[in-house]
Amino acid sequence: MEILYWRDPRKTGVLAGSVLLLLVSLSRFSVLSVTAHVALAVLSVTISVRAYRSLLQALQKKDEGHPFKSYLEFEVALTPEQMSSYIEKLQLYLNISLVELRRLFLVQDLLDSIKFAVLMWLLTYLGAVFNGLTLLILAVVTMFTLPVVYEKYQTQIDHCLGMVKTNVQLILAKIKSKVPGARTKNE
């Protein structure tokens, strides 16, 4: 969360810039091409560093070892316990999503299903205007800007959101009273 709030601008800038560069590259070129170019860029840097350090060691007659020794000794494999934990979390989220989708598609609550249908209808228009990568780029930009803006203008935003929430609740109450078969969750 510290990265999203720009507590360390250098780390946040590098992360946001590289993610946006990757997404823009993916919107222009194939995944295979972007992967190959990123791998070539990383290899050119690491090979250059290794050759430079080897040359320095040869000229100074020192043996400082491999320049990436600490990274080579770093453990990158996942333990069976970690894998099991990740699979359990994935299974939990998948089951929750499936139960909710079943509830919406089989019209357990008419109003919720109508809201879902309206959302899907709006998404058809959104999908006609933007492709998935464009939406992902917008999401990343929003992710790195919205927390800072909210932190700075929290009182004004909370006031406006409170007014919107009140109006939406009033409209939903009117709709529920007019739609036959729409029951509140308590009934």
Short mmCIF file of N, CA and C in Angstrom, two decimals:
data_model
loop_
_atom_site.label_atom_id
_atom_site.label_comp_id
_atom_site.label_asym_id
_atom_site.label_seq_id
_atom_site.Cartn_x
_atom_site.Cartn_y
_atom_site.Cartn_z
N MET A 1 0.82 -1.20 0.00
CA MET A 1 0.00 0.00 0.00
C MET A 1 0.86 1.26 0.00
N GLU A 2 2.04 1.16 0.57
CA GLU A 2 2.93 2.32 0.59
C GLU A 2 3.30 2.76 -0.82
N ILE A 3 3.40 1.77 -1.71
CA ILE A 3 3.74 2.09 -3.11
C ILE A 3 2.61 2.89 -3.75
N LEU A 4 1.36 2.50 -3.49
CA LEU A 4 0.23 3.19 -4.11
C LEU A 4 0.06 4.61 -3.58
N TYR A 5 0.52 4.86 -2.35
CA TYR A 5 0.41 6.20 -1.78
C TYR A 5 1.65 7.05 -2.06
N TRP A 6 2.56 6.56 -2.86
CA TRP A 6 3.76 7.29 -3.29
C TRP A 6 4.60 7.75 -2.10
N ARG A 7 4.74 6.88 -1.08
CA ARG A 7 5.59 7.22 0.07
C ARG A 7 7.06 7.26 -0.34
N ASP A 8 7.45 6.37 -1.25
CA ASP A 8 8.81 6.38 -1.82
C ASP A 8 8.65 6.62 -3.32
N PRO A 9 8.74 7.87 -3.77
CA PRO A 9 8.46 8.19 -5.17
C PRO A 9 9.35 7.44 -6.17
N ARG A 10 10.57 7.15 -5.80
CA ARG A 10 11.47 6.45 -6.73
C ARG A 10 10.95 5.03 -7.00
N LYS A 11 10.63 4.28 -5.95
CA LYS A 11 10.12 2.91 -6.13
C LYS A 11 8.78 2.92 -6.88
N THR A 12 7.90 3.82 -6.46
CA THR A 12 6.58 3.89 -7.09
C THR A 12 6.70 4.28 -8.56
N GLY A 13 7.55 5.25 -8.85
CA GLY A 13 7.74 5.68 -10.23
C GLY A 13 8.28 4.58 -11.12
N VAL A 14 9.26 3.84 -10.59
CA VAL A 14 9.84 2.73 -11.36
C VAL A 14 8.78 1.66 -11.60
N LEU A 15 8.03 1.29 -10.55
CA LEU A 15 7.01 0.26 -10.69
C LEU A 15 5.90 0.70 -11.64
N ALA A 16 5.36 1.90 -11.42
CA ALA A 16 4.26 2.38 -12.27
C ALA A 16 4.73 2.53 -13.71
N GLY A 17 5.92 3.09 -13.91
CA GLY A 17 6.44 3.27 -15.26
C GLY A 17 6.66 1.96 -15.98
N SER A 18 7.24 0.97 -15.27
CA SER A 18 7.50 -0.30 -15.95
C SER A 18 6.21 -1.06 -16.23
N VAL A 19 5.23 -1.00 -15.33
CA VAL A 19 3.95 -1.67 -15.60
C VAL A 19 3.25 -1.01 -16.78
N LEU A 20 3.23 0.32 -16.80
CA LEU A 20 2.59 1.01 -17.92
C LEU A 20 3.33 0.76 -19.24
N LEU A 21 4.66 0.74 -19.19
CA LEU A 21 5.43 0.44 -20.40
C LEU A 21 5.11 -0.96 -20.90
N LEU A 22 5.02 -1.91 -20.00
CA LEU A 22 4.69 -3.29 -20.39
C LEU A 22 3.29 -3.34 -21.02
N LEU A 23 2.32 -2.68 -20.40
CA LEU A 23 0.95 -2.72 -20.94
C LEU A 23 0.84 -2.01 -22.28
N VAL A 24 1.50 -0.88 -22.43
CA VAL A 24 1.47 -0.19 -23.72
C VAL A 24 2.18 -1.03 -24.78
N SER A 25 3.28 -1.68 -24.41
CA SER A 25 3.97 -2.57 -25.35
C SER A 25 3.08 -3.72 -25.76
N LEU A 26 2.35 -4.28 -24.80
CA LEU A 26 1.45 -5.39 -25.12
C LEU A 26 0.29 -4.94 -26.00
N SER A 27 -0.10 -3.67 -25.89
CA SER A 27 -1.19 -3.20 -26.75
C SER A 27 -0.72 -2.99 -28.19
N ARG A 28 0.57 -2.83 -28.39
CA ARG A 28 1.11 -2.60 -29.73
C ARG A 28 1.73 -3.85 -30.36
N PHE A 29 2.28 -4.75 -29.53
CA PHE A 29 2.99 -5.92 -30.04
C PHE A 29 2.46 -7.18 -29.39
N SER A 30 2.83 -8.33 -29.95
CA SER A 30 2.37 -9.60 -29.42
C SER A 30 3.06 -9.92 -28.09
N VAL A 31 2.44 -10.79 -27.31
CA VAL A 31 3.01 -11.21 -26.03
C VAL A 31 4.37 -11.84 -26.24
N LEU A 32 4.49 -12.66 -27.27
CA LEU A 32 5.76 -13.34 -27.56
C LEU A 32 6.86 -12.32 -27.88
N SER A 33 6.55 -11.34 -28.67
CA SER A 33 7.52 -10.31 -29.04
C SER A 33 7.95 -9.48 -27.83
N VAL A 34 6.99 -9.08 -27.01
CA VAL A 34 7.31 -8.29 -25.81
C VAL A 34 8.14 -9.11 -24.84
N THR A 35 7.78 -10.37 -24.65
CA THR A 35 8.54 -11.24 -23.75
C THR A 35 9.97 -11.40 -24.24
N ALA A 36 10.14 -11.63 -25.52
CA ALA A 36 11.48 -11.80 -26.09
C ALA A 36 12.31 -10.52 -25.95
N HIS A 37 11.72 -9.37 -26.20
CA HIS A 37 12.45 -8.11 -26.08
C HIS A 37 12.82 -7.80 -24.63
N VAL A 38 11.91 -8.07 -23.69
CA VAL A 38 12.23 -7.84 -22.27
C VAL A 38 13.35 -8.78 -21.84
N ALA A 39 13.29 -10.04 -22.26
CA ALA A 39 14.35 -10.99 -21.91
C ALA A 39 15.69 -10.56 -22.50
N LEU A 40 15.68 -10.11 -23.74
CA LEU A 40 16.93 -9.62 -24.37
C LEU A 40 17.48 -8.39 -23.65
N ALA A 41 16.60 -7.49 -23.22
CA ALA A 41 17.06 -6.30 -22.50
C ALA A 41 17.68 -6.68 -21.16
N VAL A 42 17.04 -7.57 -20.43
CA VAL A 42 17.59 -8.02 -19.14
C VAL A 42 18.91 -8.75 -19.36
N LEU A 43 18.96 -9.64 -20.35
CA LEU A 43 20.20 -10.36 -20.63
C LEU A 43 21.33 -9.42 -21.05
N SER A 44 21.03 -8.40 -21.83
CA SER A 44 22.09 -7.49 -22.25
C SER A 44 22.66 -6.73 -21.05
N VAL A 45 21.80 -6.37 -20.11
CA VAL A 45 22.29 -5.68 -18.91
C VAL A 45 23.11 -6.63 -18.04
N THR A 46 22.60 -7.83 -17.79
CA THR A 46 23.32 -8.75 -16.90
C THR A 46 24.63 -9.23 -17.52
N ILE A 47 24.64 -9.50 -18.80
CA ILE A 47 25.88 -9.92 -19.46
C ILE A 47 26.90 -8.78 -19.44
N SER A 48 26.44 -7.55 -19.67
CA SER A 48 27.35 -6.40 -19.63
C SER A 48 27.94 -6.20 -18.24
N VAL A 49 27.11 -6.32 -17.21
CA VAL A 49 27.60 -6.17 -15.84
C VAL A 49 28.60 -7.28 -15.52
N ARG A 50 28.27 -8.50 -15.90
CA ARG A 50 29.17 -9.62 -15.63
C ARG A 50 30.50 -9.43 -16.36
N ALA A 51 30.48 -9.03 -17.62
CA ALA A 51 31.72 -8.84 -18.39
C ALA A 51 32.53 -7.68 -17.81
N TYR A 52 31.85 -6.61 -17.43
CA TYR A 52 32.54 -5.45 -16.85
C TYR A 52 33.22 -5.82 -15.53
N ARG A 53 32.49 -6.53 -14.67
CA ARG A 53 33.08 -6.94 -13.39
C ARG A 53 34.23 -7.92 -13.59
N SER A 54 34.10 -8.83 -14.55
CA SER A 54 35.19 -9.78 -14.83
C SER A 54 36.42 -9.05 -15.35
N LEU A 55 36.22 -8.06 -16.20
CA LEU A 55 37.32 -7.27 -16.73
C LEU A 55 38.02 -6.48 -15.61
N LEU A 56 37.23 -5.87 -14.74
CA LEU A 56 37.80 -5.14 -13.61
C LEU A 56 38.60 -6.07 -12.69
N GLN A 57 38.05 -7.25 -12.44
CA GLN A 57 38.75 -8.21 -11.58
C GLN A 57 40.05 -8.68 -12.22
N ALA A 58 40.06 -8.85 -13.54
CA ALA A 58 41.27 -9.29 -14.23
C ALA A 58 42.33 -8.19 -14.21
N LEU A 59 41.91 -6.94 -14.40
CA LEU A 59 42.87 -5.83 -14.41
C LEU A 59 43.42 -5.53 -13.01
N GLN A 60 42.59 -5.67 -11.99
CA GLN A 60 43.02 -5.37 -10.64
C GLN A 60 43.56 -6.60 -9.92
N LYS A 61 43.53 -7.74 -10.57
CA LYS A 61 44.01 -9.01 -10.03
C LYS A 61 43.33 -9.33 -8.69
N LYS A 62 42.02 -9.13 -8.64
CA LYS A 62 41.21 -9.45 -7.46
C LYS A 62 40.19 -10.50 -7.84
N ASP A 63 39.78 -11.27 -6.85
CA ASP A 63 38.74 -12.26 -7.10
C ASP A 63 37.58 -11.98 -6.15
N GLU A 64 36.66 -11.15 -6.59
CA GLU A 64 35.50 -10.79 -5.77
C GLU A 64 34.33 -11.74 -5.99
N GLY A 65 34.46 -12.66 -6.89
CA GLY A 65 33.39 -13.63 -7.13
C GLY A 65 32.39 -13.14 -8.15
N HIS A 66 31.35 -13.88 -8.27
CA HIS A 66 30.28 -13.59 -9.23
C HIS A 66 29.51 -12.34 -8.79
N PRO A 67 29.23 -11.40 -9.70
CA PRO A 67 28.53 -10.16 -9.30
C PRO A 67 27.09 -10.40 -8.86
N PHE A 68 26.49 -11.49 -9.28
CA PHE A 68 25.10 -11.78 -8.92
C PHE A 68 25.01 -12.94 -7.93
N LYS A 69 26.05 -13.15 -7.13
CA LYS A 69 26.10 -14.30 -6.22
C LYS A 69 24.94 -14.30 -5.23
N SER A 70 24.61 -13.15 -4.68
CA SER A 70 23.51 -13.10 -3.70
C SER A 70 22.17 -13.47 -4.34
N TYR A 71 21.99 -13.08 -5.60
CA TYR A 71 20.74 -13.43 -6.28
C TYR A 71 20.72 -14.91 -6.67
N LEU A 72 21.88 -15.47 -6.99
CA LEU A 72 21.94 -16.88 -7.35
C LEU A 72 21.67 -17.78 -6.15
N GLU A 73 21.99 -17.30 -4.96
CA GLU A 73 21.78 -18.09 -3.75
C GLU A 73 20.37 -17.89 -3.18
N PHE A 74 19.63 -16.94 -3.70
CA PHE A 74 18.28 -16.66 -3.21
C PHE A 74 17.34 -17.79 -3.61
N GLU A 75 16.55 -18.28 -2.66
CA GLU A 75 15.62 -19.38 -2.92
C GLU A 75 14.37 -18.85 -3.61
N VAL A 76 14.06 -19.39 -4.79
CA VAL A 76 12.91 -18.93 -5.55
C VAL A 76 11.80 -19.97 -5.65
N ALA A 77 12.06 -21.18 -5.20
CA ALA A 77 11.06 -22.25 -5.31
C ALA A 77 9.99 -22.08 -4.22
N LEU A 78 8.77 -22.42 -4.57
CA LEU A 78 7.67 -22.40 -3.61
C LEU A 78 7.62 -23.73 -2.87
N THR A 79 7.39 -23.66 -1.58
CA THR A 79 7.28 -24.89 -0.79
C THR A 79 5.89 -25.49 -1.02
N PRO A 80 5.74 -26.77 -0.75
CA PRO A 80 4.41 -27.38 -0.89
C PRO A 80 3.36 -26.70 -0.01
N GLU A 81 3.77 -26.21 1.17
CA GLU A 81 2.83 -25.52 2.05
C GLU A 81 2.35 -24.22 1.42
N GLN A 82 3.28 -23.48 0.81
CA GLN A 82 2.90 -22.24 0.14
C GLN A 82 1.96 -22.52 -1.03
N MET A 83 2.28 -23.52 -1.81
CA MET A 83 1.42 -23.87 -2.96
C MET A 83 0.03 -24.27 -2.47
N SER A 84 -0.02 -25.06 -1.41
CA SER A 84 -1.30 -25.49 -0.86
C SER A 84 -2.11 -24.29 -0.37
N SER A 85 -1.44 -23.35 0.28
CA SER A 85 -2.11 -22.14 0.77
C SER A 85 -2.69 -21.32 -0.38
N TYR A 86 -1.90 -21.14 -1.44
CA TYR A 86 -2.37 -20.37 -2.60
C TYR A 86 -3.54 -21.08 -3.29
N ILE A 87 -3.45 -22.38 -3.41
CA ILE A 87 -4.53 -23.15 -4.05
C ILE A 87 -5.81 -23.06 -3.22
N GLU A 88 -5.68 -23.13 -1.89
CA GLU A 88 -6.86 -23.03 -1.02
C GLU A 88 -7.52 -21.66 -1.15
N LYS A 89 -6.71 -20.59 -1.21
CA LYS A 89 -7.27 -19.24 -1.38
C LYS A 89 -7.96 -19.12 -2.73
N LEU A 90 -7.34 -19.65 -3.78
CA LEU A 90 -7.93 -19.61 -5.11
C LEU A 90 -9.25 -20.38 -5.13
N GLN A 91 -9.27 -21.54 -4.49
CA GLN A 91 -10.48 -22.35 -4.42
C GLN A 91 -11.59 -21.60 -3.68
N LEU A 92 -11.24 -20.92 -2.59
CA LEU A 92 -12.23 -20.16 -1.83
C LEU A 92 -12.85 -19.06 -2.69
N TYR A 93 -12.00 -18.27 -3.37
CA TYR A 93 -12.52 -17.19 -4.21
C TYR A 93 -13.33 -17.73 -5.38
N LEU A 94 -12.89 -18.82 -5.96
CA LEU A 94 -13.62 -19.42 -7.07
C LEU A 94 -14.99 -19.92 -6.63
N ASN A 95 -15.05 -20.57 -5.48
CA ASN A 95 -16.34 -21.07 -4.98
C ASN A 95 -17.29 -19.93 -4.64
N ILE A 96 -16.78 -18.88 -4.02
CA ILE A 96 -17.62 -17.73 -3.70
C ILE A 96 -18.17 -17.10 -4.98
N SER A 97 -17.31 -16.98 -5.99
CA SER A 97 -17.74 -16.40 -7.27
C SER A 97 -18.79 -17.27 -7.94
N LEU A 98 -18.58 -18.57 -7.94
CA LEU A 98 -19.55 -19.48 -8.57
C LEU A 98 -20.91 -19.44 -7.88
N VAL A 99 -20.92 -19.40 -6.55
CA VAL A 99 -22.18 -19.33 -5.82
C VAL A 99 -22.90 -18.02 -6.13
N GLU A 100 -22.16 -16.93 -6.19
CA GLU A 100 -22.77 -15.63 -6.48
C GLU A 100 -23.31 -15.59 -7.92
N LEU A 101 -22.54 -16.11 -8.86
CA LEU A 101 -23.02 -16.14 -10.25
C LEU A 101 -24.25 -17.02 -10.39
N ARG A 102 -24.28 -18.15 -9.72
CA ARG A 102 -25.46 -19.01 -9.75
C ARG A 102 -26.68 -18.27 -9.21
N ARG A 103 -26.48 -17.54 -8.10
CA ARG A 103 -27.55 -16.77 -7.49
C ARG A 103 -28.08 -15.69 -8.44
N LEU A 104 -27.15 -15.05 -9.17
CA LEU A 104 -27.56 -13.98 -10.08
C LEU A 104 -28.23 -14.52 -11.33
N PHE A 105 -27.66 -15.56 -11.93
CA PHE A 105 -28.21 -16.10 -13.18
C PHE A 105 -29.52 -16.84 -12.97
N LEU A 106 -29.72 -17.45 -11.82
CA LEU A 106 -30.95 -18.19 -11.57
C LEU A 106 -31.99 -17.35 -10.82
N VAL A 107 -31.77 -16.05 -10.76
CA VAL A 107 -32.70 -15.04 -10.26
C VAL A 107 -33.24 -15.39 -8.87
N GLN A 108 -32.31 -15.59 -7.95
CA GLN A 108 -32.72 -15.81 -6.57
C GLN A 108 -33.31 -14.53 -5.99
N ASP A 109 -32.71 -13.39 -6.33
CA ASP A 109 -33.23 -12.08 -5.95
C ASP A 109 -33.40 -11.28 -7.24
N LEU A 110 -34.63 -10.94 -7.56
CA LEU A 110 -34.94 -10.29 -8.84
C LEU A 110 -34.19 -8.98 -9.01
N LEU A 111 -34.15 -8.15 -7.98
CA LEU A 111 -33.50 -6.85 -8.10
C LEU A 111 -32.00 -6.99 -8.33
N ASP A 112 -31.37 -7.92 -7.62
CA ASP A 112 -29.93 -8.14 -7.83
C ASP A 112 -29.64 -8.64 -9.24
N SER A 113 -30.50 -9.51 -9.75
CA SER A 113 -30.31 -10.01 -11.11
C SER A 113 -30.51 -8.91 -12.14
N ILE A 114 -31.46 -8.01 -11.89
CA ILE A 114 -31.68 -6.89 -12.80
C ILE A 114 -30.47 -5.95 -12.77
N LYS A 115 -29.95 -5.68 -11.58
CA LYS A 115 -28.75 -4.84 -11.47
C LYS A 115 -27.58 -5.48 -12.21
N PHE A 116 -27.45 -6.79 -12.09
CA PHE A 116 -26.38 -7.50 -12.79
C PHE A 116 -26.58 -7.41 -14.30
N ALA A 117 -27.82 -7.54 -14.76
CA ALA A 117 -28.12 -7.43 -16.19
C ALA A 117 -27.79 -6.02 -16.71
N VAL A 118 -28.13 -5.01 -15.94
CA VAL A 118 -27.80 -3.63 -16.33
C VAL A 118 -26.29 -3.44 -16.39
N LEU A 119 -25.58 -4.00 -15.42
CA LEU A 119 -24.12 -3.92 -15.43
C LEU A 119 -23.54 -4.60 -16.67
N MET A 120 -24.04 -5.77 -17.00
CA MET A 120 -23.55 -6.48 -18.19
C MET A 120 -23.88 -5.71 -19.46
N TRP A 121 -25.05 -5.09 -19.50
CA TRP A 121 -25.45 -4.27 -20.66
C TRP A 121 -24.50 -3.08 -20.81
N LEU A 122 -24.18 -2.42 -19.68
CA LEU A 122 -23.24 -1.30 -19.72
C LEU A 122 -21.85 -1.77 -20.15
N LEU A 123 -21.45 -2.95 -19.71
CA LEU A 123 -20.15 -3.48 -20.09
C LEU A 123 -20.07 -3.79 -21.59
N THR A 124 -21.20 -4.11 -22.22
CA THR A 124 -21.16 -4.32 -23.68
C THR A 124 -20.79 -3.03 -24.39
N TYR A 125 -21.32 -1.90 -23.91
CA TYR A 125 -20.95 -0.61 -24.50
C TYR A 125 -19.50 -0.25 -24.19
N LEU A 126 -19.07 -0.53 -22.98
CA LEU A 126 -17.69 -0.27 -22.60
C LEU A 126 -16.74 -1.12 -23.44
N GLY A 127 -17.11 -2.37 -23.67
CA GLY A 127 -16.29 -3.26 -24.49
C GLY A 127 -16.26 -2.84 -25.95
N ALA A 128 -17.30 -2.18 -26.41
CA ALA A 128 -17.31 -1.71 -27.80
C ALA A 128 -16.37 -0.51 -27.98
N VAL A 129 -16.13 0.24 -26.91
CA VAL A 129 -15.29 1.43 -26.99
C VAL A 129 -13.83 1.11 -26.68
N PHE A 130 -13.60 0.29 -25.66
CA PHE A 130 -12.24 -0.02 -25.21
C PHE A 130 -11.96 -1.51 -25.34
N ASN A 131 -10.69 -1.84 -25.57
CA ASN A 131 -10.33 -3.26 -25.49
C ASN A 131 -9.81 -3.55 -24.08
N GLY A 132 -9.53 -4.79 -23.78
CA GLY A 132 -9.13 -5.19 -22.43
C GLY A 132 -7.86 -4.53 -21.95
N LEU A 133 -6.86 -4.40 -22.83
CA LEU A 133 -5.60 -3.78 -22.41
C LEU A 133 -5.76 -2.30 -22.12
N THR A 134 -6.61 -1.62 -22.86
CA THR A 134 -6.86 -0.21 -22.59
C THR A 134 -7.50 -0.05 -21.22
N LEU A 135 -8.45 -0.91 -20.89
CA LEU A 135 -9.07 -0.87 -19.57
C LEU A 135 -8.06 -1.19 -18.48
N LEU A 136 -7.15 -2.12 -18.75
CA LEU A 136 -6.11 -2.47 -17.78
C LEU A 136 -5.16 -1.29 -17.57
N ILE A 137 -4.81 -0.59 -18.64
CA ILE A 137 -3.95 0.60 -18.51
C ILE A 137 -4.67 1.67 -17.69
N LEU A 138 -5.94 1.88 -17.96
CA LEU A 138 -6.70 2.86 -17.18
C LEU A 138 -6.79 2.44 -15.71
N ALA A 139 -6.93 1.14 -15.46
CA ALA A 139 -6.98 0.66 -14.08
C ALA A 139 -5.66 0.90 -13.36
N VAL A 140 -4.54 0.68 -14.04
CA VAL A 140 -3.23 0.91 -13.42
C VAL A 140 -3.02 2.39 -13.13
N VAL A 141 -3.38 3.25 -14.07
CA VAL A 141 -3.24 4.70 -13.85
C VAL A 141 -4.13 5.12 -12.67
N THR A 142 -5.34 4.61 -12.63
CA THR A 142 -6.25 4.92 -11.53
C THR A 142 -5.70 4.40 -10.21
N MET A 143 -5.13 3.20 -10.23
CA MET A 143 -4.59 2.59 -9.01
C MET A 143 -3.46 3.42 -8.42
N PHE A 144 -2.67 4.07 -9.27
CA PHE A 144 -1.55 4.86 -8.77
C PHE A 144 -1.91 6.32 -8.51
N THR A 145 -3.09 6.78 -8.94
CA THR A 145 -3.45 8.18 -8.71
C THR A 145 -4.59 8.35 -7.71
N LEU A 146 -5.58 7.46 -7.74
CA LEU A 146 -6.76 7.62 -6.90
C LEU A 146 -6.44 7.64 -5.40
N PRO A 147 -5.60 6.76 -4.86
CA PRO A 147 -5.32 6.82 -3.42
C PRO A 147 -4.73 8.16 -2.97
N VAL A 148 -3.86 8.72 -3.78
CA VAL A 148 -3.24 10.00 -3.42
C VAL A 148 -4.28 11.12 -3.46
N VAL A 149 -5.11 11.13 -4.48
CA VAL A 149 -6.15 12.15 -4.60
C VAL A 149 -7.14 12.01 -3.45
N TYR A 150 -7.54 10.78 -3.12
CA TYR A 150 -8.49 10.56 -2.02
C TYR A 150 -7.89 10.99 -0.69
N GLU A 151 -6.62 10.68 -0.49
CA GLU A 151 -5.95 11.06 0.76
C GLU A 151 -5.92 12.58 0.91
N LYS A 152 -5.72 13.28 -0.18
CA LYS A 152 -5.61 14.74 -0.15
C LYS A 152 -6.98 15.41 0.03
N TYR A 153 -8.00 14.90 -0.64
CA TYR A 153 -9.33 15.52 -0.63
C TYR A 153 -10.38 14.62 0.01
N GLN A 154 -10.04 13.93 1.07
CA GLN A 154 -10.91 12.92 1.67
C GLN A 154 -12.24 13.48 2.16
N THR A 155 -12.24 14.61 2.82
CA THR A 155 -13.49 15.14 3.38
C THR A 155 -14.47 15.54 2.28
N GLN A 156 -13.97 16.19 1.23
CA GLN A 156 -14.87 16.60 0.14
C GLN A 156 -15.42 15.37 -0.60
N ILE A 157 -14.56 14.40 -0.83
CA ILE A 157 -14.99 13.20 -1.55
C ILE A 157 -16.00 12.42 -0.72
N ASP A 158 -15.74 12.27 0.59
CA ASP A 158 -16.68 11.55 1.45
C ASP A 158 -18.04 12.24 1.49
N HIS A 159 -18.04 13.56 1.51
CA HIS A 159 -19.30 14.31 1.52
C HIS A 159 -20.10 14.04 0.24
N CYS A 160 -19.42 14.13 -0.91
CA CYS A 160 -20.10 13.89 -2.20
C CYS A 160 -20.58 12.45 -2.33
N LEU A 161 -19.76 11.50 -1.90
CA LEU A 161 -20.16 10.09 -1.96
C LEU A 161 -21.33 9.80 -1.05
N GLY A 162 -21.38 10.47 0.10
CA GLY A 162 -22.52 10.31 1.01
C GLY A 162 -23.81 10.77 0.37
N MET A 163 -23.77 11.90 -0.34
CA MET A 163 -24.96 12.40 -1.03
C MET A 163 -25.38 11.44 -2.14
N VAL A 164 -24.42 10.92 -2.91
CA VAL A 164 -24.73 9.98 -3.98
C VAL A 164 -25.34 8.71 -3.41
N LYS A 165 -24.75 8.21 -2.32
CA LYS A 165 -25.25 6.97 -1.70
C LYS A 165 -26.69 7.14 -1.22
N THR A 166 -26.99 8.28 -0.62
CA THR A 166 -28.35 8.55 -0.16
C THR A 166 -29.32 8.57 -1.32
N ASN A 167 -28.96 9.24 -2.41
CA ASN A 167 -29.85 9.30 -3.58
C ASN A 167 -30.04 7.94 -4.22
N VAL A 168 -28.98 7.16 -4.31
CA VAL A 168 -29.10 5.81 -4.88
C VAL A 168 -30.00 4.94 -4.03
N GLN A 169 -29.87 5.03 -2.71
CA GLN A 169 -30.73 4.25 -1.82
C GLN A 169 -32.20 4.65 -1.98
N LEU A 170 -32.46 5.93 -2.14
CA LEU A 170 -33.84 6.39 -2.35
C LEU A 170 -34.40 5.85 -3.67
N ILE A 171 -33.60 5.90 -4.72
CA ILE A 171 -34.05 5.40 -6.03
C ILE A 171 -34.29 3.90 -5.97
N LEU A 172 -33.37 3.15 -5.34
CA LEU A 172 -33.55 1.70 -5.22
C LEU A 172 -34.78 1.36 -4.41
N ALA A 173 -35.07 2.12 -3.37
CA ALA A 173 -36.27 1.87 -2.57
C ALA A 173 -37.52 2.09 -3.40
N LYS A 174 -37.52 3.13 -4.24
CA LYS A 174 -38.67 3.38 -5.12
C LYS A 174 -38.84 2.25 -6.12
N ILE A 175 -37.73 1.80 -6.70
CA ILE A 175 -37.79 0.71 -7.68
C ILE A 175 -38.29 -0.57 -7.01
N LYS A 176 -37.78 -0.88 -5.83
CA LYS A 176 -38.20 -2.09 -5.12
C LYS A 176 -39.68 -2.06 -4.80
N SER A 177 -40.20 -0.89 -4.46
CA SER A 177 -41.62 -0.81 -4.13
C SER A 177 -42.50 -0.99 -5.36
N LYS A 178 -42.00 -0.71 -6.55
CA LYS A 178 -42.80 -0.81 -7.78
C LYS A 178 -42.63 -2.13 -8.52
N VAL A 179 -41.50 -2.86 -8.30
CA VAL A 179 -41.24 -4.11 -9.01
C VAL A 179 -41.91 -5.25 -8.25
N PRO A 180 -42.81 -5.99 -8.92
CA PRO A 180 -43.44 -7.12 -8.24
C PRO A 180 -42.41 -8.26 -8.06
N GLY A 181 -42.45 -8.87 -6.92
CA GLY A 181 -41.54 -9.99 -6.65
C GLY A 181 -40.21 -9.57 -6.08
N ALA A 182 -39.96 -8.28 -5.98
CA ALA A 182 -38.70 -7.80 -5.39
C ALA A 182 -38.88 -7.72 -3.90
N ARG A 183 -38.17 -8.51 -3.20
CA ARG A 183 -38.27 -8.56 -1.75
C ARG A 183 -36.94 -8.10 -1.15
N THR A 184 -37.03 -7.56 0.03
CA THR A 184 -35.80 -7.20 0.72
C THR A 184 -35.17 -8.46 1.27
N LYS A 185 -33.94 -8.40 1.64
CA LYS A 185 -33.20 -9.58 2.11
C LYS A 185 -33.79 -10.11 3.42
N ASN A 186 -34.47 -9.27 4.21
CA ASN A 186 -35.02 -9.69 5.48
C ASN A 186 -36.29 -10.53 5.32
N GLU A 187 -36.99 -10.35 4.22
CA GLU A 187 -38.29 -11.01 4.05
C GLU A 187 -38.15 -12.45 3.72
#
